[in-house]
PDB file of C-alpha atoms in Angstrom:
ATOM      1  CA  UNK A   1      13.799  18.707 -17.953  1.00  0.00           C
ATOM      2  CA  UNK A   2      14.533  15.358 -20.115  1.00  0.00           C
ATOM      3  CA  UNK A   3      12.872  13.530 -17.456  1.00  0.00           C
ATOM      4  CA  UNK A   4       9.365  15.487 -17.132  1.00  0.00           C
ATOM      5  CA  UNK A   5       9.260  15.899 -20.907  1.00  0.00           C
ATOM      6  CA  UNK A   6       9.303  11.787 -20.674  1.00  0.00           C
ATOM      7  CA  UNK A   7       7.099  11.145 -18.012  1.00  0.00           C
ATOM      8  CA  UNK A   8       4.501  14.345 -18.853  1.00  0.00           C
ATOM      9  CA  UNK A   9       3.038  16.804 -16.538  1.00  0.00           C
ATOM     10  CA  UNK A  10      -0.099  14.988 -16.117  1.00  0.00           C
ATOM     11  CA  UNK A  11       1.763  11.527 -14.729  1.00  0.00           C
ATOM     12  CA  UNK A  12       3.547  13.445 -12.822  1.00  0.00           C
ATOM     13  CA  UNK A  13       0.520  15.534 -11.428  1.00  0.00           C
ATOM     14  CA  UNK A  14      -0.930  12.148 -10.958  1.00  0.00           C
ATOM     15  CA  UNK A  15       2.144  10.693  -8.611  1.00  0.00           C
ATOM     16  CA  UNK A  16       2.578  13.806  -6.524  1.00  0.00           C
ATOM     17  CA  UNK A  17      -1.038  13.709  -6.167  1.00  0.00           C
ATOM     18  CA  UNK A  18      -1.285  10.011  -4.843  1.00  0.00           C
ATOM     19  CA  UNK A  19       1.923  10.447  -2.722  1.00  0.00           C
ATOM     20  CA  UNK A  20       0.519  13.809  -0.890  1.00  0.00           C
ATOM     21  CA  UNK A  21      -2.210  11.469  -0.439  1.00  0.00           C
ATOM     22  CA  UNK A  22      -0.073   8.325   0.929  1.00  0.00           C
ATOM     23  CA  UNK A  23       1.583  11.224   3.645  1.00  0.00           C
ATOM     24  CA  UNK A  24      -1.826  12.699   4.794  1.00  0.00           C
ATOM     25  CA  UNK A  25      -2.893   8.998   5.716  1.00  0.00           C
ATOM     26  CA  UNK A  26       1.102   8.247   7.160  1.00  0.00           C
ATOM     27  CA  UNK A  27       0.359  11.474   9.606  1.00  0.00           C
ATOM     28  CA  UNK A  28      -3.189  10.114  10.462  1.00  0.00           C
ATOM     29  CA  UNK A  29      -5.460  12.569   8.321  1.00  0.00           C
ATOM     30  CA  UNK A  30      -7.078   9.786   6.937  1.00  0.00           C
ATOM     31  CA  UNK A  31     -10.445  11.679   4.774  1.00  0.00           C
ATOM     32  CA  UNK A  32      -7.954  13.952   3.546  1.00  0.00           C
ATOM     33  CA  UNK A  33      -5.106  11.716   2.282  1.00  0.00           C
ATOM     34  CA  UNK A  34      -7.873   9.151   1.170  1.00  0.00           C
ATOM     35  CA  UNK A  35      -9.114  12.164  -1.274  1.00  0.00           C
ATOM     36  CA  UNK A  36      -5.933  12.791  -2.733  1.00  0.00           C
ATOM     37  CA  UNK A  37      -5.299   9.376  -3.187  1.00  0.00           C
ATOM     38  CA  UNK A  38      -8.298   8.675  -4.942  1.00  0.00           C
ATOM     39  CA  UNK A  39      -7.455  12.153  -7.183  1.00  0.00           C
ATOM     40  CA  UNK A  40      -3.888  11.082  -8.059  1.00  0.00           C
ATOM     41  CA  UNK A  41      -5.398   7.509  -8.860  1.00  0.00           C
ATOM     42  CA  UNK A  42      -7.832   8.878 -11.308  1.00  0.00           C
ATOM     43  CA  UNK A  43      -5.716  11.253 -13.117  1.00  0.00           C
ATOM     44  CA  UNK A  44      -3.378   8.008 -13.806  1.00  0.00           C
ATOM     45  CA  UNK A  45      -6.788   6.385 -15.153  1.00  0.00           C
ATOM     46  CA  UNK A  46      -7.955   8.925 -17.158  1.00  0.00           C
ATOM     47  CA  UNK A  47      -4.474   9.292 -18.738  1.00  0.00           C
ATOM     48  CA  UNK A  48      -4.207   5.374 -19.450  1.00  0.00           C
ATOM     49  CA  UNK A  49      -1.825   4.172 -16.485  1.00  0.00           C
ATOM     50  CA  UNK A  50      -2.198   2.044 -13.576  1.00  0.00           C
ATOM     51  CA  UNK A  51      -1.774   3.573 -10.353  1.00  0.00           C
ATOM     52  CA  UNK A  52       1.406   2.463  -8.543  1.00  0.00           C
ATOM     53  CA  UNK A  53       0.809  -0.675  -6.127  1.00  0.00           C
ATOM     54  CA  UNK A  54       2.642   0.816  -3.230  1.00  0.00           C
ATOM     55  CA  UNK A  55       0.305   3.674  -2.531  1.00  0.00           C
ATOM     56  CA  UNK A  56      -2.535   1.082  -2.682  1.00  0.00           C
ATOM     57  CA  UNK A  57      -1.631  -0.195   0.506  1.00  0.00           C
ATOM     58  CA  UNK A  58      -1.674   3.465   1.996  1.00  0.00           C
ATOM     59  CA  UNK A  59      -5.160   3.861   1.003  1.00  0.00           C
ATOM     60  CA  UNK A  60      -6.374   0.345   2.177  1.00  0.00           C
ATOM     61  CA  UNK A  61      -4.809   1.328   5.412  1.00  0.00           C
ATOM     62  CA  UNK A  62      -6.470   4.566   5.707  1.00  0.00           C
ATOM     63  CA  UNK A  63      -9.952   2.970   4.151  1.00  0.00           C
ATOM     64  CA  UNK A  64      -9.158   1.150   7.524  1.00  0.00           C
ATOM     65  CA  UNK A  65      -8.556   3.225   9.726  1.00  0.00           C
ATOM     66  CA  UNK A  66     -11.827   4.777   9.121  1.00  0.00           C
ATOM     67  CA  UNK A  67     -13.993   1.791   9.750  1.00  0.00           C
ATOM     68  CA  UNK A  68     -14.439   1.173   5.962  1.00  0.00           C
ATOM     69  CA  UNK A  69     -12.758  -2.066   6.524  1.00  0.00           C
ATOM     70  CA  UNK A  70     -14.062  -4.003   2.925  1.00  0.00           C
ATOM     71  CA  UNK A  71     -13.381  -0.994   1.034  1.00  0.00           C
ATOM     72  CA  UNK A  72      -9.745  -1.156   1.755  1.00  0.00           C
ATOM     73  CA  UNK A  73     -10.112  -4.697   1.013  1.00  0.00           C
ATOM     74  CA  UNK A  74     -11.181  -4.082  -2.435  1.00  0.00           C
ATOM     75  CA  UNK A  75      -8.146  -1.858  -2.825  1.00  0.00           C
ATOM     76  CA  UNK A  76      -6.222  -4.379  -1.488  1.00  0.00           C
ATOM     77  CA  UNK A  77      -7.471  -6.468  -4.249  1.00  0.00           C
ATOM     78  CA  UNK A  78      -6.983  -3.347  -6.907  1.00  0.00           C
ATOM     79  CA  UNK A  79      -3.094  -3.537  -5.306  1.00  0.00           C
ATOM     80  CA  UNK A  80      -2.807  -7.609  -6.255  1.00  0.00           C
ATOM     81  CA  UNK A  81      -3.993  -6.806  -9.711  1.00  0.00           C
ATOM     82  CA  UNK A  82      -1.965  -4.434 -10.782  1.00  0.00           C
ATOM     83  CA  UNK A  83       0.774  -6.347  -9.272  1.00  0.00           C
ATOM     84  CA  UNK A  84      -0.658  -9.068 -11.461  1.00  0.00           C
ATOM     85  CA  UNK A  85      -0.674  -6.308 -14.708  1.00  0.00           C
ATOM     86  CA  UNK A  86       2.603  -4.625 -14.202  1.00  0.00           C
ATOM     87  CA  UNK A  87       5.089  -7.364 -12.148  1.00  0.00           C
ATOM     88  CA  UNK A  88       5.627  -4.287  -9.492  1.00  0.00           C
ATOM     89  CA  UNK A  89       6.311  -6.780  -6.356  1.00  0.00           C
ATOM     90  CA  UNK A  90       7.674  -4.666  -4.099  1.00  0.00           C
ATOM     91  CA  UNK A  91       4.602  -3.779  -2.238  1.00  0.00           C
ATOM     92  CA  UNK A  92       3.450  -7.212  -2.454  1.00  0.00           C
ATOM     93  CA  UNK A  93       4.377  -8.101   1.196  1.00  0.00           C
ATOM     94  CA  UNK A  94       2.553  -4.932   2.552  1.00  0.00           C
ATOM     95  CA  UNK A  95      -0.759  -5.827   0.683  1.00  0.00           C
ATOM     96  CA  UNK A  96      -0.505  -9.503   2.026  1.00  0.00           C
ATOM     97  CA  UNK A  97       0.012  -7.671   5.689  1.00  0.00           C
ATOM     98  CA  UNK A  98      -2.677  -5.052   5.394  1.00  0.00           C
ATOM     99  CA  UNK A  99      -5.262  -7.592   3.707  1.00  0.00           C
ATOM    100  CA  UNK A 100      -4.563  -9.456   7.314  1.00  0.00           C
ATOM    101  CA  UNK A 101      -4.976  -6.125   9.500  1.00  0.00           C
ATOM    102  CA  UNK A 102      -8.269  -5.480   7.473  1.00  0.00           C
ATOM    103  CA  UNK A 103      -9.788  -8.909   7.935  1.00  0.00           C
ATOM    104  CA  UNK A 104      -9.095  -8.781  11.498  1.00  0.00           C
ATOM    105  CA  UNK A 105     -11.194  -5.258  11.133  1.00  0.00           C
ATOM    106  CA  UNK A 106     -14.014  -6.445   9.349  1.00  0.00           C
ATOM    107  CA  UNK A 107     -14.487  -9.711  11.254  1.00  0.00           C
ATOM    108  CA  UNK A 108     -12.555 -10.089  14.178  1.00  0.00           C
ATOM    109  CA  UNK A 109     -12.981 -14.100  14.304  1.00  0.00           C
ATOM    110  CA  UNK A 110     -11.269 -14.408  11.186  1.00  0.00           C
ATOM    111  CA  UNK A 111      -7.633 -15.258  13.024  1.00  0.00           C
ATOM    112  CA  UNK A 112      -6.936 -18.288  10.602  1.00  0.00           C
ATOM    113  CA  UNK A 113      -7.175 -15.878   7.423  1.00  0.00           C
ATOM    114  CA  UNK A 114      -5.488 -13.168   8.553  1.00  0.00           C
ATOM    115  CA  UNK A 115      -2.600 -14.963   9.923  1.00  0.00           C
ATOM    116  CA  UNK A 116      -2.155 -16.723   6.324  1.00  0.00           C
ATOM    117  CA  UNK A 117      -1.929 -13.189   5.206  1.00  0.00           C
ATOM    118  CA  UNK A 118       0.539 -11.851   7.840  1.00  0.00           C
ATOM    119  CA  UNK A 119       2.761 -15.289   7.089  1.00  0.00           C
ATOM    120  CA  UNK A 120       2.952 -14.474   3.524  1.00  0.00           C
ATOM    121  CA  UNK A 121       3.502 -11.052   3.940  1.00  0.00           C
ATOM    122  CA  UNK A 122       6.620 -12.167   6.135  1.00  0.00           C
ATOM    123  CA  UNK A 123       7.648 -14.713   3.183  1.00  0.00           C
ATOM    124  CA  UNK A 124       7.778 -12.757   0.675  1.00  0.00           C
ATOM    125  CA  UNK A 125       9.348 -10.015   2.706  1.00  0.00           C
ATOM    126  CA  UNK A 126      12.303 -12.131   3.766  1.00  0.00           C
ATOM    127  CA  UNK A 127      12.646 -13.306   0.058  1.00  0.00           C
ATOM    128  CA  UNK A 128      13.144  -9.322  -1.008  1.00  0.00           C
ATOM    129  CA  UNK A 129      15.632  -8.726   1.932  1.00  0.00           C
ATOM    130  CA  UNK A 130      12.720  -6.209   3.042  1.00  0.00           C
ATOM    131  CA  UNK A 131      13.281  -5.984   6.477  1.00  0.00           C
ATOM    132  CA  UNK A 132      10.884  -3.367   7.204  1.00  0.00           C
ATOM    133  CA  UNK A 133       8.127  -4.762   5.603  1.00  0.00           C
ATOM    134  CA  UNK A 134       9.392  -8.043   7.510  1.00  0.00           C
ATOM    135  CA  UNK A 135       9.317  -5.961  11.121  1.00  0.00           C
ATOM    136  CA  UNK A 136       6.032  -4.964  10.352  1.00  0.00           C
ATOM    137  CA  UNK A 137       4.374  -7.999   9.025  1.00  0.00           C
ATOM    138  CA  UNK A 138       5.964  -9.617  12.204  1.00  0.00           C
ATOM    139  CA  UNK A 139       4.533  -7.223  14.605  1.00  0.00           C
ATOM    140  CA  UNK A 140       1.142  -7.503  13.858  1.00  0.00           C
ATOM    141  CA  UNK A 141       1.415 -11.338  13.749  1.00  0.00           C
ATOM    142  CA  UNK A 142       3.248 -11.621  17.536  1.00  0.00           C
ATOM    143  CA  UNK A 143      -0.013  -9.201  18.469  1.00  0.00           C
ATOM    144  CA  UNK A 144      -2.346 -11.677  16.648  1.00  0.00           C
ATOM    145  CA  UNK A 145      -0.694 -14.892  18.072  1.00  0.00           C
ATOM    146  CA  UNK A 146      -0.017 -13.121  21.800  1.00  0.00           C
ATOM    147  CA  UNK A 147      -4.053 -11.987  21.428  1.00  0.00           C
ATOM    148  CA  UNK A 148      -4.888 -16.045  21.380  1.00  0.00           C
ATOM    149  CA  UNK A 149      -2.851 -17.591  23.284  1.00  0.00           C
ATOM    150  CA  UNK A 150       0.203 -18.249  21.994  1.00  0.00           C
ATOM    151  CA  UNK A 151       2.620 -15.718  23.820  1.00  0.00           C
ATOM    152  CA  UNK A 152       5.590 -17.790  23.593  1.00  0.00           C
ATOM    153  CA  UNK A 153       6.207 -18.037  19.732  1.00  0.00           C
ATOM    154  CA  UNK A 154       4.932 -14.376  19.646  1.00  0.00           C
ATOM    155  CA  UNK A 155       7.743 -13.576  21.882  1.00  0.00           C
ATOM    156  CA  UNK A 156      10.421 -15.989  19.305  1.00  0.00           C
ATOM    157  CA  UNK A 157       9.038 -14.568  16.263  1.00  0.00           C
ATOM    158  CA  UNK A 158       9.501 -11.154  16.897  1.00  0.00           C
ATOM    159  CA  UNK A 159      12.698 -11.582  18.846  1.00  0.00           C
ATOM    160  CA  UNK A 160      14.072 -13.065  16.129  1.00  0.00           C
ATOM    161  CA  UNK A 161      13.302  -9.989  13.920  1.00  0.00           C
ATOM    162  CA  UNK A 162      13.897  -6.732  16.517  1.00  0.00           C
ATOM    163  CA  UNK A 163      17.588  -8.505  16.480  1.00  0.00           C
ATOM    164  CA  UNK A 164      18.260  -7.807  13.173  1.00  0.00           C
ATOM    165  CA  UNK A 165      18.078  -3.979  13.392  1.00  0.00           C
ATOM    166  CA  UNK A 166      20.880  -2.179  14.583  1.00  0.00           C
ATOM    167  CA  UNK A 167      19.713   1.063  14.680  1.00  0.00           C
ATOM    168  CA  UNK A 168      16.325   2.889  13.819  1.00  0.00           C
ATOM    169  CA  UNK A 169      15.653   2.224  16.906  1.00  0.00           C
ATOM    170  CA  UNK A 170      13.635   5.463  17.568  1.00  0.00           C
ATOM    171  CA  UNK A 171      11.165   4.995  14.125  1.00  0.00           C
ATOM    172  CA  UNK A 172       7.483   4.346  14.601  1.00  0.00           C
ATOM    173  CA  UNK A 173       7.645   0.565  13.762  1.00  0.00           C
ATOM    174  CA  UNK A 174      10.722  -0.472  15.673  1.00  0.00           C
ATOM    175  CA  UNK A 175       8.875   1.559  19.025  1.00  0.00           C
ATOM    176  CA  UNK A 176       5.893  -0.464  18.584  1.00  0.00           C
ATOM    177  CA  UNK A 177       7.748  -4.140  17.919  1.00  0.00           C
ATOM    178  CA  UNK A 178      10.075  -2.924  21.064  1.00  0.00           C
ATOM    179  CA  UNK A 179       7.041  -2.532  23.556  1.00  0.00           C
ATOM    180  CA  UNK A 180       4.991  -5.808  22.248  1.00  0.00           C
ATOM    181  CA  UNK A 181       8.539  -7.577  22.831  1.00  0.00           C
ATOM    182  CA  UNK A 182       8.497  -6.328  26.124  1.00  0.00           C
ATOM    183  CA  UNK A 183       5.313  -7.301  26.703  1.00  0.00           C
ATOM    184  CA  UNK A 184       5.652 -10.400  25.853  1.00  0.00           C
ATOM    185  CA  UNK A 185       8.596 -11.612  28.073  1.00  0.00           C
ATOM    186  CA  UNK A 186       6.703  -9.699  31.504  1.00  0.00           C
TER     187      UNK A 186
END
């Protein structure tokens, strides 16, 4: 009870709310999680807080996945700032990776960019021990690099990466690196 009386009902409200929100998009019910998102985000506005940087990424994603590529710029953006305001870098690597994924979106020609931002993402992922985030990252740059030309270090990058896991091997993101790996070395 200590701990809602400090946080309040209404931050609370306002994190369950954004989370629900984050899961919708996670299961692919994009319109839906992107309108609890954008709920849980107000009610931390209204009540003077700064929504959580992690989430942002969700909703940038899902802004995405909807063809509303520069919108989930602009929360990508949003995500930077408050990592800016509050010093929150955790998510920092998966704004750098999703601000690459939503480049490629809006303007497909724009490999340069958006491998700068799925480089960094990988940086500053190795730098937090986030291995995940790392995986990721990695993935959609081997897809980015095998996409023009450049197969080989796709196949070394990611290699290098899919080694370090030793199990997880059945989750979403270590399927995907798995069958671009194999891919890559037919």
């Amino acid at each position: 009870m200590a701990f809602v009386e400090e946080m309040g009902l209404v931050s609370i409200l306002a994190v369950a709310t954004t989370w629900q929100g984050a899961a919708l998009i996670a299961q692919g019910r994009y319109e839906d999680g992107i309108a609890g998102m954008r709920r849980g985000n107000s009610i931390t506005r209204t009540s003077g807080g700064t929504p959580a940087t992690w989430p942002q990424s969700y909703l940038a994603i899902g802004l995405g996945r909807i063809g509303r590529p520069q919108e989930g710029l602009e929360m990508v953006e949003e995500g930077f700032a408050s990592v800016a305001k509050t010093g929150e870098q955790i998510a920092s690597p998966s704004l750098h990776h999703v601000r690459g994924d939503l480049m490629l979106a809006q303007n497909p020609s724009d490999i340069a960019e958006a491998e700068r931002c799925f480089r960094r993402a990988i940086e500053i992922a190795r730098r937090q021990s986030a291995r995940s985030a790392e995986l990721s990252a990695t993935t959609s740059l081997a897809r980015l690099l095998r996409d023009t030309g450049r197969g080989d270090e796709a196949r070394t990058i990611l290699a290098e990466i899919y080694g370090w896991f030793t199990e997880g091997f059945d989750t979403k993101d270590l399927r995907e690196a798995k069958a671009l790996l194999d891919s890559l070395q037919a």
